[in-house]
Structures are given as C-alpha cells and as structure tokens.
Coordinates of C-alpha atoms in Angstrom, one line a residue:
X1 CA 42.3 12.8 12.2
X2 CA 41.7 12.9 15.9
X3 CA 42.4 9.6 17.2
X4 CA 43.3 8.6 20.2
X5 CA 42.8 5.2 22.3
X6 CA 40.9 4.6 25.5
X7 CA 40.7 0.7 27.4
X8 CA 38.1 1.6 30.5
X9 CA 37.6 -1.2 32.3
X10 CA 34.0 -1.9 31.9
X11 CA 34.5 -2.1 28.6
X12 CA 34.5 -4.9 26.4
X13 CA 38.0 -4.2 24.2
X14 CA 40.3 -1.2 23.1
X15 CA 38.1 0.9 20.7
X16 CA 39.5 4.4 18.4
X17 CA 37.1 7.5 19.0
X18 CA 36.9 9.9 16.5
X19 CA 36.6 13.2 19.2
X20 CA 37.9 13.8 22.9
X21 CA 34.6 14.0 23.6
X22 CA 33.8 10.1 22.8
X23 CA 36.9 9.5 25.5
X24 CA 34.5 10.4 28.8
X25 CA 33.1 7.6 29.2
X26 CA 31.3 5.2 32.3
X27 CA 34.2 3.9 35.0
X28 CA 33.6 0.9 37.4
X29 CA 33.9 3.7 39.9
X30 CA 30.3 4.9 38.1
X31 CA 28.5 2.3 38.3
X32 CA 29.9 1.1 41.8
X33 CA 28.1 4.5 43.6
X34 CA 25.2 4.1 41.3
X35 CA 23.9 0.3 40.2
X36 CA 21.0 2.3 38.4
X37 CA 23.8 2.8 35.3
X38 CA 25.6 -0.7 35.1
X39 CA 25.9 -2.4 31.5
X40 CA 23.7 -4.3 29.5
X41 CA 23.9 -7.7 27.8
X42 CA 22.9 -8.0 24.1
X43 CA 22.3 -11.7 24.5
X44 CA 19.9 -11.3 27.7
X45 CA 17.6 -13.3 28.1
X46 CA 15.6 -11.0 31.1
X47 CA 11.9 -10.0 29.7
X48 CA 11.0 -7.1 28.5
X49 CA 8.4 -4.9 30.8
X50 CA 5.0 -5.6 29.7
X51 CA 4.1 -1.0 29.9
X52 CA 7.0 1.2 29.9
X53 CA 6.9 2.9 33.7
X54 CA 6.1 6.3 34.1
X55 CA 5.1 8.7 37.1
X56 CA 3.3 7.3 39.2
X57 CA 3.8 3.9 38.8
X58 CA 5.5 2.2 42.4
X59 CA 8.5 1.9 39.9
X60 CA 9.3 5.4 38.8
X61 CA 11.8 5.9 40.1
X62 CA 12.5 8.7 43.3
X63 CA 12.8 12.3 43.1
X64 CA 16.4 11.0 45.1
X65 CA 16.8 8.4 42.8
X66 CA 17.0 11.3 40.0
X67 CA 18.8 13.5 41.8
X68 CA 21.5 10.4 42.4
X69 CA 21.7 10.4 38.2
X70 CA 22.2 14.2 38.1
X71 CA 25.3 13.1 39.7
X72 CA 26.7 10.3 37.8
X73 CA 25.6 12.6 35.1
X74 CA 27.4 15.9 36.3
X75 CA 24.8 17.9 36.5
X76 CA 23.7 16.8 32.5
X77 CA 19.9 16.2 34.0
X78 CA 17.3 18.6 32.8
X79 CA 13.9 18.7 33.3
X80 CA 12.7 21.3 31.0
X81 CA 9.0 22.4 31.0
X82 CA 7.5 23.3 28.0
X83 CA 8.7 26.4 25.8
X84 CA 5.0 27.7 25.7
X85 CA 4.4 26.7 29.6
X86 CA 5.5 30.3 30.2
X87 CA 2.0 31.4 28.4
X88 CA 0.1 29.9 31.7
X89 CA -1.1 31.0 34.7
X90 CA 1.3 30.1 37.4
X91 CA 5.5 30.4 38.6
X92 CA 6.4 30.7 35.0
X93 CA 4.1 33.4 33.5
X94 CA 5.5 35.8 32.1
X95 CA 4.0 38.0 29.4
X96 CA 6.7 39.8 28.0
X97 CA 8.3 36.1 27.4
X98 CA 5.4 34.3 25.9
X99 CA 4.6 37.6 23.5
X100 CA 8.5 37.2 22.2
X101 CA 8.0 33.6 22.2
X102 CA 4.7 34.0 20.1
X103 CA 6.6 36.0 17.3
X104 CA 9.4 33.5 17.0
X105 CA 7.5 30.6 17.1
X106 CA 8.1 29.6 13.9
X107 CA 11.7 29.8 14.2
X108 CA 13.5 26.7 12.9
X109 CA 16.5 27.8 14.9
X110 CA 13.6 27.8 18.3
X111 CA 12.6 25.1 18.7
X112 CA 16.4 23.1 18.1
X113 CA 18.1 24.6 20.6
X114 CA 15.4 23.5 23.5
X115 CA 16.1 20.1 24.8
X116 CA 12.0 19.0 24.2
X117 CA 10.5 21.1 21.3
X118 CA 10.4 19.7 18.0
X119 CA 9.2 21.4 14.4
X120 CA 6.0 19.9 13.9
X121 CA 3.9 20.3 17.1
X122 CA 0.4 17.9 16.9
X123 CA 2.7 14.3 18.2
X124 CA 2.9 16.6 21.4
X125 CA -0.8 16.2 21.1
X126 CA -0.9 19.9 21.9
X127 CA -0.7 19.8 25.3
X128 CA 0.7 23.5 25.9
X129 CA 1.2 25.4 23.1
X130 CA 2.0 29.7 22.9
X131 CA -1.6 30.7 24.0
X132 CA -3.1 34.0 24.4
X133 CA -4.9 32.8 27.3
X134 CA -3.3 32.9 30.1
X135 CA -5.7 30.6 31.8
X136 CA -6.2 27.7 30.0
X137 CA -4.1 24.1 30.8
X138 CA -0.6 23.2 29.8
X139 CA 0.9 19.9 30.8
X140 CA 3.8 17.8 29.9
X141 CA 2.0 16.1 27.2
X142 CA 3.9 14.3 24.3
X143 CA 6.9 16.1 26.4
X144 CA 9.8 14.3 27.9
X145 CA 9.8 14.2 31.2
X146 CA 13.8 14.4 32.3
X147 CA 16.6 15.0 29.6
X148 CA 20.3 14.6 29.4
X149 CA 21.5 17.2 28.0
X150 CA 24.7 15.0 26.8
X151 CA 27.8 16.5 25.9
X152 CA 30.3 13.6 26.3
X153 CA 29.3 9.1 25.3
X154 CA 29.4 9.1 29.4
X155 CA 26.2 10.9 29.4
X156 CA 24.8 9.3 26.7
X157 CA 25.5 5.8 28.3
X158 CA 24.4 6.7 31.6
X159 CA 21.0 7.3 30.4
X160 CA 20.6 4.7 27.9
X161 CA 21.0 2.4 31.0
X162 CA 19.2 4.4 33.9
X163 CA 16.8 3.8 30.6
X164 CA 16.3 0.6 30.4
X165 CA 17.6 -0.8 33.3
X166 CA 14.2 1.2 35.0
X167 CA 11.9 0.3 32.1
X168 CA 11.5 4.1 30.9
X169 CA 10.9 4.6 28.2
X170 CA 13.8 6.5 26.6
X171 CA 13.8 8.7 23.3
X172 CA 16.7 10.5 21.5
X173 CA 16.1 13.8 19.9
X174 CA 18.9 16.0 17.8
X175 CA 18.2 19.1 16.7
X176 CA 14.3 17.4 16.1
X177 CA 13.6 18.7 12.4
X178 CA 10.9 16.0 12.2
X179 CA 7.6 15.8 10.9
X180 CA 6.3 12.2 13.0
X181 CA 6.8 12.8 16.5
X182 CA 10.6 10.4 17.0
X183 CA 11.7 12.7 18.9
X184 CA 9.4 13.3 21.7
X185 CA 7.5 11.1 23.5
X186 CA 5.6 11.1 27.0
X187 CA 6.6 10.2 29.9
X188 CA 10.6 9.6 29.0
X189 CA 13.7 10.3 29.8
X190 CA 15.4 12.0 26.2
X191 CA 18.7 11.9 25.2
X192 CA 19.7 15.3 23.9
X193 CA 22.8 14.5 21.4
X194 CA 22.4 18.6 19.6
X195 CA 25.8 19.7 21.9
X196 CA 27.9 17.9 20.7
X197 CA 29.4 19.6 17.9
X198 CA 33.2 18.7 17.1
X199 CA 34.0 18.8 13.3
X200 CA 37.7 17.6 11.6
X201 CA 38.5 17.4 8.3
X202 CA 40.9 14.5 6.5
X203 CA 43.2 15.7 3.6
X204 CA 43.4 11.8 3.1
X205 CA 41.8 9.3 4.9
X206 CA 42.2 5.5 4.1
X207 CA 39.6 3.0 4.9
X208 CA 40.0 -0.5 3.9
X209 CA 37.7 0.2 0.3
X210 CA 38.3 4.1 0.7
X211 CA 41.3 6.3 0.1
X212 CA 40.8 9.7 -0.9
X213 CA 39.1 13.2 1.6
X214 CA 36.7 13.0 4.5
X215 CA 35.4 15.0 6.8
X216 CA 34.6 13.5 10.7
X217 CA 31.1 15.2 12.3
X218 CA 29.9 14.6 16.0
X219 CA 26.7 13.5 16.1
X220 CA 24.8 17.4 16.8
X221 CA 26.5 18.8 13.8
X222 CA 23.8 20.5 12.0
X223 CA 24.1 21.3 7.9
X224 CA 24.6 25.1 8.9
X225 CA 27.7 23.9 10.4
X226 CA 28.7 22.1 8.1
X227 CA 28.6 24.7 5.5
X228 CA 31.2 26.9 7.4
X229 CA 33.5 23.5 7.7
X230 CA 32.8 23.6 4.3
X231 CA 33.8 27.4 3.0
X232 CA 37.2 27.2 5.1
X233 CA 38.2 24.0 3.9
X234 CA 37.6 24.3 -0.2
X235 CA 35.6 21.1 -0.2
X236 CA 32.3 19.7 0.2
X237 CA 30.1 16.6 1.6
X238 CA 26.9 16.0 1.7
X239 CA 23.8 17.5 3.6
X240 CA 20.6 18.6 4.1
X241 CA 19.6 21.9 2.4
X242 CA 17.5 23.4 5.4
X243 CA 20.2 24.6 8.4
X244 CA 19.0 23.2 11.2
X245 CA 18.8 19.8 10.4
X246 CA 20.8 17.5 12.1
X247 CA 23.2 15.5 9.5
X248 CA 23.8 12.8 11.5
X249 CA 20.2 12.3 13.2
X250 CA 17.5 11.3 10.9
X251 CA 18.7 12.8 7.8
X252 CA 21.3 10.9 7.7
X253 CA 20.7 7.0 9.4
X254 CA 16.8 7.8 6.3
X255 CA 18.5 8.1 3.3
X256 CA 19.5 11.5 3.6
X257 CA 18.8 13.6 0.2
X258 CA 20.3 16.7 -1.5
X259 CA 21.5 18.6 -4.0
X260 CA 23.9 16.1 -4.9
X261 CA 21.9 13.5 -4.9
X262 CA 22.1 13.0 -8.6
X263 CA 25.9 13.1 -8.6
X264 CA 26.5 11.5 -5.4
X265 CA 23.9 9.5 -3.9
X266 CA 22.3 10.0 -0.7
X267 CA 24.0 10.3 2.6
X268 CA 24.5 7.7 4.1
X269 CA 26.0 5.9 0.9
X270 CA 28.9 8.0 1.5
X271 CA 29.9 6.9 4.9
X272 CA 32.8 5.3 6.1
X273 CA 32.4 4.4 9.3
X274 CA 30.6 5.8 12.7
X275 CA 30.6 5.9 16.8
X276 CA 27.7 4.7 18.0
X277 CA 26.3 3.8 21.7
X278 CA 23.8 0.9 21.4
X279 CA 20.7 0.0 23.5
X280 CA 23.6 -1.9 26.0
X281 CA 25.4 0.9 26.6
X282 CA 28.5 0.2 24.8
X283 CA 30.3 2.3 22.3
X284 CA 30.6 0.6 19.1
X285 CA 32.7 1.6 16.0
X286 CA 30.7 0.5 13.1
X287 CA 31.8 -0.4 9.4
X288 CA 32.8 -2.1 6.5
X289 CA 35.0 -4.1 8.5
X290 CA 33.7 -3.9 12.3
X291 CA 30.0 -4.5 12.9
X292 CA 29.3 -4.8 9.2
X293 CA 25.3 -5.6 10.1
X294 CA 25.1 -2.5 12.2
X295 CA 26.7 -0.1 10.0
X296 CA 24.6 -1.8 7.2
X297 CA 21.4 -0.6 9.1
X298 CA 22.6 2.9 10.6
X299 CA 22.7 4.0 6.7
X300 CA 18.9 4.5 5.5
X301 CA 17.1 1.9 7.3
X302 CA 16.2 4.2 9.7
X303 CA 17.1 6.3 13.0
X304 CA 16.1 5.6 16.5
X305 CA 16.7 2.4 16.6
X306 CA 19.5 0.6 16.7
X307 CA 21.7 3.3 18.6
X308 CA 22.8 6.8 19.1
X309 CA 25.4 7.8 16.5
X310 CA 27.8 10.3 17.8
X311 CA 30.2 10.5 15.1
X312 CA 30.5 9.8 11.7
X313 CA 33.3 9.8 9.2
X314 CA 32.4 10.5 5.2
X315 CA 33.9 11.1 1.6
X316 CA 34.6 15.0 1.3
X317 CA 34.8 15.6 -2.6
X318 CA 36.2 19.2 -4.5
X319 CA 34.3 22.1 -5.2
X320 CA 32.7 22.4 -8.3
X321 CA 31.5 24.8 -10.4
X322 CA 27.0 24.3 -10.0
X323 CA 24.4 26.2 -12.7
X324 CA 21.1 26.9 -11.9
X325 CA 18.4 28.4 -12.9
X326 CA 14.6 28.6 -12.9
X327 CA 11.2 29.0 -14.5
X328 CA 8.1 29.8 -13.5
X329 CA 4.9 30.0 -15.1
X330 CA 0.9 30.6 -13.9
X331 CA -2.4 31.2 -14.8
X332 CA -3.3 34.1 -12.6
X333 CA -1.1 37.4 -14.1
X334 CA 1.5 39.5 -12.4
X335 CA 2.3 42.6 -13.5
X336 CA 3.3 41.8 -17.1
X337 CA 3.2 38.9 -17.1
X338 CA -0.1 36.7 -18.1
X339 CA -1.2 33.9 -17.2
X340 CA -1.5 30.7 -18.9
X341 CA -5.3 28.8 -19.1
X342 CA -5.7 25.7 -17.5
X343 CA -4.8 23.1 -20.1
X344 CA -1.8 25.4 -21.5
X345 CA -0.7 25.9 -17.9
X346 CA -0.8 21.6 -17.3
X347 CA 1.0 20.6 -20.8
X348 CA 3.4 22.9 -19.8
X349 CA 3.5 20.8 -16.1
X350 CA 3.7 17.8 -18.0
X351 CA 6.8 18.9 -20.5
X352 CA 9.1 20.1 -17.4
X353 CA 8.3 16.5 -15.6
X354 CA 9.2 14.8 -19.0
X355 CA 12.4 16.9 -18.8
X356 CA 13.1 15.0 -15.1
X357 CA 15.4 11.9 -16.6
X358 CA 18.0 14.4 -18.5
X359 CA 17.9 16.3 -15.6
X360 CA 18.8 13.2 -13.4
X361 CA 21.3 11.9 -16.1
X362 CA 23.3 15.5 -15.7
X363 CA 24.2 14.8 -11.6
X364 CA 21.5 17.8 -11.3
X365 CA 18.0 18.6 -9.3
X366 CA 15.1 20.0 -10.2
X367 CA 13.4 21.5 -7.3
X368 CA 9.4 22.0 -8.4
X369 CA 6.5 23.1 -6.8
X370 CA 2.4 23.9 -7.8
X371 CA 1.0 25.9 -5.9
X372 CA -2.5 27.8 -6.0
X373 CA -2.6 31.3 -6.2
X374 CA -5.1 34.1 -5.4
X375 CA -6.6 35.9 -9.1
X376 CA -7.6 39.0 -6.8
X377 CA -11.6 38.2 -7.3
X378 CA -12.0 36.1 -4.7
X379 CA -11.0 32.4 -7.2
X380 CA -7.1 31.3 -7.2
X381 CA -5.7 30.0 -10.2
X382 CA -2.6 27.4 -10.3
X383 CA 1.5 28.6 -10.1
X384 CA 4.4 26.1 -11.5
X385 CA 7.8 27.1 -10.0
X386 CA 11.0 24.9 -10.6
X387 CA 14.6 25.8 -10.0
X388 CA 16.8 23.3 -11.9
X389 CA 20.3 23.2 -11.0
X390 CA 23.8 21.2 -12.8
X391 CA 26.6 20.5 -10.4
X392 CA 29.8 20.6 -12.7
X393 CA 28.6 22.0 -15.0
X394 CA 29.4 26.2 -16.1
X395 CA 26.8 28.7 -17.4
X396 CA 27.0 28.6 -20.4
X397 CA 27.6 24.7 -20.6
X398 CA 23.8 25.3 -18.8
X399 CA 22.2 27.2 -21.8
X400 CA 22.4 24.6 -23.5
X401 CA 21.0 22.1 -21.8
X402 CA 17.8 24.1 -20.4
X403 CA 17.2 25.3 -24.3
X404 CA 15.3 22.5 -25.5
X405 CA 12.8 22.6 -22.0
X406 CA 12.7 26.3 -22.6
X407 CA 11.9 26.5 -26.2
X408 CA 9.3 23.8 -25.8
X409 CA 7.4 25.7 -23.2
X410 CA 7.5 29.1 -25.4
X411 CA 5.8 26.7 -28.2
X412 CA 2.9 25.5 -26.0
X413 CA 2.3 29.2 -25.9
X414 CA 4.0 29.5 -21.6
X415 CA 5.9 33.0 -21.2
X416 CA 9.2 31.8 -20.3
X417 CA 12.1 33.3 -21.5
X418 CA 13.7 32.9 -24.2
X419 CA 17.2 30.3 -23.6
X420 CA 19.6 33.3 -24.5
X421 CA 17.7 35.8 -21.4
X422 CA 17.4 33.1 -18.4
X423 CA 19.6 34.8 -15.6
X424 CA 21.6 31.4 -14.8
X425 CA 23.3 32.0 -10.9
X426 CA 26.5 29.9 -11.1
X427 CA 28.8 29.2 -7.6
X428 CA 31.1 27.6 -6.9
X429 CA 29.8 24.4 -4.1
X430 CA 29.4 24.3 -0.9
X431 CA 26.4 26.8 -1.6
X432 CA 22.8 26.2 -0.7
X433 CA 21.0 24.2 -3.1
X434 CA 18.1 25.8 -5.2
X435 CA 14.7 27.2 -3.1
X436 CA 12.2 29.3 -4.7
X437 CA 12.5 32.9 -4.2
X438 CA 11.0 34.5 -1.2
X439 CA 7.9 35.4 -2.9
X440 CA 7.3 31.6 -2.8
X441 CA 8.0 31.3 0.8
X442 CA 7.1 29.8 2.9
X443 CA 8.9 27.2 0.5
X444 CA 8.2 23.4 2.3
X445 CA 7.3 22.0 4.9
X446 CA 10.7 21.5 6.4
X447 CA 11.6 25.3 6.5
X448 CA 9.4 26.5 9.7
X449 CA 7.7 25.0 12.9
X450 CA 4.4 23.7 11.5
X451 CA 1.7 20.8 11.9
X452 CA 2.1 19.8 8.3
X453 CA 0.1 16.5 6.6
X454 CA 2.7 15.4 4.3
X455 CA 2.8 12.4 2.2
X456 CA 5.6 11.1 -0.4
X457 CA 5.8 8.9 -3.2
X458 CA 8.6 8.0 -5.0
X459 CA 8.2 8.2 -8.9
X460 CA 10.0 6.0 -11.2
X461 CA 11.5 6.4 -14.5
X462 CA 9.0 3.7 -16.0
X463 CA 6.4 7.0 -14.7
X464 CA 8.6 9.2 -16.5
X465 CA 8.4 7.4 -19.7
X466 CA 6.2 9.0 -22.9
X467 CA 2.9 8.6 -23.5
X468 CA 0.4 6.8 -21.7
X469 CA 2.9 6.1 -18.0
X470 CA 4.3 10.4 -18.0
X471 CA 0.4 11.6 -18.6
X472 CA -0.9 8.9 -15.6
X473 CA 1.7 10.5 -13.6
X474 CA 0.9 14.3 -14.7
X475 CA -2.8 13.7 -14.1
X476 CA -2.1 12.5 -10.5
X477 CA -0.9 15.0 -9.7
X478 CA -3.5 17.1 -11.0
X479 CA -5.4 15.1 -9.3
X480 CA -4.4 16.3 -6.0
X481 CA -4.4 20.0 -6.8
X482 CA -7.1 20.5 -8.8
X483 CA -10.0 18.7 -6.5
X484 CA -8.6 19.1 -3.6
X485 CA -9.5 23.0 -3.5
X486 CA -6.8 24.3 -2.0
X487 CA -6.2 22.0 0.6
X488 CA -2.7 20.5 -0.6
X489 CA -0.5 21.1 -2.7
X490 CA 2.7 20.0 -4.1
X491 CA 6.5 19.5 -4.4
X492 CA 8.9 17.3 -6.3
X493 CA 12.3 17.1 -6.3
X494 CA 13.9 15.6 -9.7
X495 CA 16.5 13.6 -8.3
X496 CA 17.8 9.8 -9.0
X497 CA 20.7 8.4 -6.5
X498 CA 21.4 5.3 -9.2
X499 CA 24.2 3.1 -7.8
X500 CA 26.7 4.6 -10.1
X501 CA 26.2 7.2 -8.6
X502 CA 26.3 6.3 -5.3
X503 CA 30.1 4.5 -5.6
X504 CA 28.0 0.8 -5.4
X505 CA 26.9 0.8 -1.8
X506 CA 25.7 -2.1 0.5
X507 CA 23.3 -0.4 2.5
X508 CA 19.9 0.1 3.7
X509 CA 18.5 2.0 1.6
X510 CA 15.2 1.4 0.0
X511 CA 16.0 -0.1 -3.5
X512 CA 13.0 2.5 -5.3
X513 CA 15.5 5.1 -4.6
X514 CA 17.9 3.7 -7.1
X515 CA 15.9 4.7 -10.5
X516 CA 13.8 6.7 -8.6
X517 CA 13.4 10.0 -10.7
X518 CA 10.8 12.3 -8.7
X519 CA 10.3 12.2 -5.2
X520 CA 7.1 13.8 -4.8
X521 CA 5.1 15.3 -2.0
X522 CA 1.7 16.3 -1.1
X523 CA 1.2 18.8 2.2
X524 CA -1.4 20.6 3.8
X525 CA -0.5 23.9 3.3
X526 CA -2.5 26.0 6.2
X527 CA -0.9 23.2 8.5
X528 CA 1.2 26.3 8.4
X529 CA 1.0 27.1 12.7
X530 CA 2.3 31.0 14.1
X531 CA 1.7 29.7 17.7
X532 CA -1.7 31.3 18.4
X533 CA -4.4 29.9 16.1
X534 CA -6.4 27.3 16.9
X535 CA -5.7 24.0 17.0
X536 CA -8.8 21.9 16.2
X537 CA -9.4 18.8 16.9
X538 CA -8.6 15.8 16.5
X539 CA -11.1 14.6 14.6
X540 CA -10.7 17.3 12.1
X541 CA -7.1 16.4 11.3
X542 CA -7.9 13.0 11.0
X543 CA -11.0 13.1 8.3
X544 CA -7.8 15.6 6.9
X545 CA -5.0 13.0 7.2
X546 CA -7.6 10.6 6.2
X547 CA -8.2 12.6 2.9
X548 CA -4.3 13.2 1.7
X549 CA -4.8 9.3 2.4
X550 CA -6.9 8.6 -0.7
X551 CA -4.7 11.1 -2.8
X552 CA -1.8 9.2 -2.0
X553 CA -3.3 6.1 -3.0
X554 CA -3.4 7.6 -6.8
X555 CA -0.4 7.7 -6.9
X556 CA 0.5 4.6 -5.2
X557 CA -1.5 2.6 -8.1
X558 CA 1.3 4.1 -10.8
X559 CA 3.6 2.9 -8.7
X560 CA 3.9 -0.2 -7.7
X561 CA 6.4 -1.8 -6.0
X562 CA 8.2 1.6 -5.1
X563 CA 7.9 3.1 -1.4
X564 CA 8.6 6.7 0.4
X565 CA 10.9 8.8 2.2
X566 CA 10.1 7.4 5.2
X567 CA 11.6 11.2 7.2
X568 CA 8.6 13.2 4.4
X569 CA 6.5 10.3 4.4
X570 CA 3.0 9.4 6.6
X571 CA 4.1 7.0 8.4
X572 CA 1.5 7.2 10.4
X573 CA -0.8 6.0 7.6
X574 CA 1.1 4.5 5.1
X575 CA -1.3 1.3 4.5
X576 CA 1.8 -0.3 3.9
X577 CA 5.3 0.5 6.3
X578 CA 7.5 -2.7 5.3
X579 CA 7.3 -1.6 1.5
X580 CA 7.0 1.8 1.4
X581 CA 9.9 2.6 4.2
X582 CA 12.1 -0.3 3.8
X583 CA 12.1 -1.5 0.2
X584 CA 9.8 -5.4 0.9
X585 CA 9.8 -7.8 3.7
X586 CA 12.7 -9.5 2.5
X587 CA 14.6 -6.6 3.7
X588 CA 12.4 -5.6 6.7
X589 CA 13.6 -9.0 8.2
X590 CA 16.7 -8.7 7.6
X591 CA 16.3 -4.9 9.3
X592 CA 14.7 -6.6 12.6
X593 CA 17.4 -9.6 12.8
X594 CA 19.8 -6.6 13.3
X595 CA 17.6 -4.9 15.8
X596 CA 17.0 -8.5 17.7
X597 CA 20.6 -8.9 17.9
X598 CA 21.6 -5.2 19.3
X599 CA 18.5 -4.3 21.0
X600 CA 17.0 -7.6 22.6
X601 CA 14.7 -5.4 25.1
X602 CA 13.7 -2.6 22.6
X603 CA 15.0 0.5 24.5
X604 CA 15.0 2.3 21.6
X605 CA 11.4 2.6 19.3
X606 CA 10.1 5.0 17.4
X607 CA 6.7 4.9 15.5
X608 CA 7.1 2.9 12.4
X609 CA 10.6 2.2 13.2
X610 CA 12.1 -1.4 12.5
X611 CA 10.2 -3.2 15.1
X612 CA 8.0 -1.2 16.3
X613 CA 5.0 -2.9 15.0
X614 CA 5.0 -4.9 18.9
X615 CA 4.3 -1.5 21.2
X616 CA 1.7 0.7 21.2
X617 CA 1.6 4.0 22.4
X618 CA -1.7 4.6 24.6
X619 CA -3.6 7.3 25.1
X620 CA -5.7 7.8 28.1
X621 CA -8.7 5.5 26.7
X622 CA -6.2 2.9 27.1
X623 CA -6.7 1.5 23.5
X624 CA -3.8 2.2 22.0
X625 CA -2.7 2.3 18.3
X626 CA -6.6 0.2 17.8
X627 CA -8.4 3.6 19.5
X628 CA -6.9 6.1 16.5
X629 CA -4.3 7.9 19.0
X630 CA -1.7 6.6 19.8
X631 CA -0.2 6.1 16.0
X632 CA -0.5 9.6 15.6
X633 CA 0.3 11.2 19.0
X634 CA 3.1 10.2 21.6
X635 CA 1.7 11.8 24.9
X636 CA 0.8 8.4 26.1
X637 CA 2.3 5.2 27.8
X638 CA 4.2 2.8 26.4
X639 CA 3.5 -0.7 25.9
X640 CA 3.7 -4.5 24.1
X641 CA 0.6 -4.8 22.2
X642 CA -1.4 -7.5 24.9
X643 CA 0.1 -6.0 27.8
X644 CA -2.2 -6.0 30.7

C-alpha cells in the first residue's frame, strides 16, 4: 500500500494518505500570499449569506483576484466555454469542429473528458446546444464559470476555501454521469476531480474490522479504469456497469449497484476508509475508527453534500465464474420466430417477475427491458428481453437453474429455447455485466448523452409474493407500458443487496434496498438527444414530467415504505424525497446532523441533497423553486429560501 505521513502547519494533525497527490496540500505560505484560500472552521458562527454572488455583483471577485487564485493553483484554474460554443457565430466558431461535435455528441466519453459538460443536458437550461444555426444564441447558462482542474489535494483545498470565503456557489464534477444536474451550477466555481486517477492493489489489507484483499483508488477513477486493474491483478471489486461512471462519486456515495449486488451488496457496503476534503478545506480520513459519522453518511447518504472524496479503500474479492443467458419474446414476429398475443406476452412477463426472488437468492442479476417494437404496418407491439447472470456458477449449474423458467414460458406458448439449447455465456469475473444485445440499443438512459426523464422504485420481496401482490406489481408495470402509447418504457433489475450479502454494514444506504427484489425504472425513450434535434419547450417538458409522476404513483401505491435509487430517480419530482431517497425522517435527521457538523455554512449543495431544502435556484423570474424553474434547471442564482 502507498502510505505516507504528512504534517503541515496549516493542518491540525498528522494525516495518513493513500497516494502522493494527497500529500500536496495548502501551506501557510500559500495562505499568506492569498488570504482568500485560508481554511475555515466547522464550528464557525459566521452568518450564511442570503444568496451566492454571481458575475455582475459588486462582491464577485475581480479578474485580478481570479488570477491570484490561479497563481495559488499553479495554473490549474480554467474558464471553459460550453462544448457547443464552436457552433455559434463569434471568435470560437469552427464549422468543422461543430460538425464533428454533432456526430459524436452522444459519446459519454466526450462529456466525461470535458471540464463542465454532463451527460443529461437539460439542467443547463439548454443554453448552448450544438446547433446547425450559428446565428442563434449560446450562453454559459447552468455551466460553471470557473473550474479547478484538480490533480492534487492542494487544488481542491484552494478551490473549496476560495468559494467558501468569497460566497460563490461550489459544485463538484467527477465524470458528469448524472441525470439530475447535481454536477453543474450556474455562476459557480467547479472542482473537477476527473483527473485524480491513482490506483493500488493490496493482496493483504488489515483494518480494525477487516483483513483481506483491498484496493485503493483515487477520486476520479472510472469503471473502465477499474476493469483494467481487475484483469491485471486477477481480482474484482464493485464498480458500475457504465464504463465512464466515476466510481468514487455519486455511484458509491449514493449506494452503487452492479452485477454483484445480490452477491456482495452495494459499493457503499464494501468501503473500508476514505479521504475527503470537507467544507473547511481540510483533508480528513473517515473510517470505522475515525470520523465515524462522516464515514456513515458518505456511504449511501448522497453525493456532493459532505465533502469531496479524494480516495477510497474498498474490499476486493477473488475472481469467480459467472454464467449468463438471455431470453427474449415479443408480440411482433421476427424472422422465423412468431409473435405471441398480448395476454400471453404479459403472462410470460409475470412469470419472469415471479422468478426474481430465485435469481436474487442465487446471488444473481436479472437485467430486464420491455420496449415498444415497430410491427412494420404502422403499429407497434411489445418486446421483453432479459439477461440473467449468476455469480460463482458454471454453465451446467446455470442450465439447471434456468430450466423451470424456460419450461414455464414454453408451457404458456412462448417460443423460447429448450433448456438444453439455451446459449450460455461462461466467463471469469471481471467481465462487463450482462446487457441487452446491440439490436436493442440504446440500452438504458445511462449509455449515451440524453435529456432523459427517468424515475425509479424499489419493488420489494413482498411485491413478488404469489397471487394478488405479484399480479398488482405486474399490472402496474403493464399500465405504464400500454397506456403511455410508447411515451415511456420499462427497465428492471432483479437484485437484492441483503444485509447478509453485504456483510452487515452500518451505513446510510436506504434500508428498503435490503428487502428489494427489483429495482424498476420508467424512462422516456424519445428524450435521447443527438445534439441537433429541436430541444422543445420547458412547458412541454413539465407536462411530460408530470405525466411520468402519475405513472410512478401507481408504483408507490403498492410499495409503501419503499424507496427510489436517487442516482436513477426523479429527484426533482419525487413527492416524498426524504422517504424515497433517504429512508424516512429519522435517518434524514441523522444525515442532517452530519451535514450541520461538517458543513454548517452550506458550502456543498446539490439538488435534493441533504440540507438542500433550505436553498433554491432562482431563475430569471426570481421565483425559485416555487416558480417551477429552479428545481429543474441549474442556470439561476443559488439563494437561501426567503432571502431578498
């Protein structure tokens, strides 16, 4: 393990760090030359300003003051324009670059590697899209004004301290793989941690509560980076399925599901320790033995709220065999495969739902879709597709497991293979999780740059009980698919991160996950955006959003006390965010207590983050959340509610 000890006069105590970049911290000399980056105090009684300052305010830093910050940062301060600024008349216009941008706009990597761009573009206010009309208008909108390209802890500390001391909105961008605008903010200073990329494998790691394999990785590490290291060291640990996801960001801090969720629990369940810069600018360690309250909150209590993670240590596991296979049927004939009638189709779907508890009890994953499928005569039908994988199982064991489901589907008249003829894929982990085949892409809203409206609900074991509960769940999903007229589609994941599977952790992961069998999503497929199509009006988006919520209410009605995965939920429209995302008032109050202790001035703010209810983003009409703009867009001023 890379382990070094650092003592700086600006810090209160000796601090063990995981990587060399964490040794590079602010010094007294830095602060002497720039008082704007002095450290704060978590117990400060200083009054919170009513609104964050924005360009044009008298209090906004001067160009000279920004230049001085850049000097402190050693040149790491950026002032980026939106990606699509090359498509607009002016000094940045470049027709060739614009054309290339339009062709590659759906690439997640394009936006992950940009200092301000994000995957789901609508929170920016659509202020600068890659248009084919160069005479239209491009503004900074919801994109940050300045960015700290962080490659050391010193960079993060200076950025946090400057934003706090100068009362400027602060945001954090990892990879920008987010659907809700939590990593952008108008008139803000952003800390971009994407380029913190170190990694270390520990064949034997000892902590007070653990001895075994572990890995350390830096705050900007992505799932695709992790896959390389897993193969190199012949081991595995919990990462996201999407290659560009920053695995120390919202993924881990909001829970983090994967192909191992039923086998090892969630990503947050396997964290051993972490390093983070908190709102006072200091680097701290959080573990089971140190800053335990912060450690609890960081693991499942939401991202962008308690601090900026610079590195984590997580448990690792030996590679295991994994077997998977796919089942597909449709109301629409395809090649030599006949379609089935609608009632038979839904009976087959319900049979799959009934098999969910068995998949989960075997430590597996069921990855399901129901999509509208063109029939070729101007109408459409429905296609169901699932990929079921089992960890630590061989192909023969898998065939035995899947046999009852296949035989039941065939008995219903659904043309699926005999168990002996099912194609089974056997691999050693790590391997990509089982997604749907390319013929059904785009797979989920997480794969490309989108404007997706998405919402989710955790269907419980009780919803899968035979008889009325299972039928009610199946009917609620059918209602979404059939009555929306193709406006919304369904994606479900059969997994169950029980406390036993997760190793009995004590963390802030929503307790409803522990009895979940299916994480269900509804999303709008025609919100996939190529960067050039008409954006549409905000009124139309609001209407679609409200319609989606009406469908979700039918799911809530049959899942009392359950919740929603905040990374893939409608965090701006959920009527009960405390219950849905955090597990209820008692747990939320505990999280608020952590927030008050570590960030009493509200330096860190994200949409629906803990403590966010006291603030609002005000649009041009200055009506804020109540006006219907701030809660959905991030192109306004951040203010305390009730402030002038």
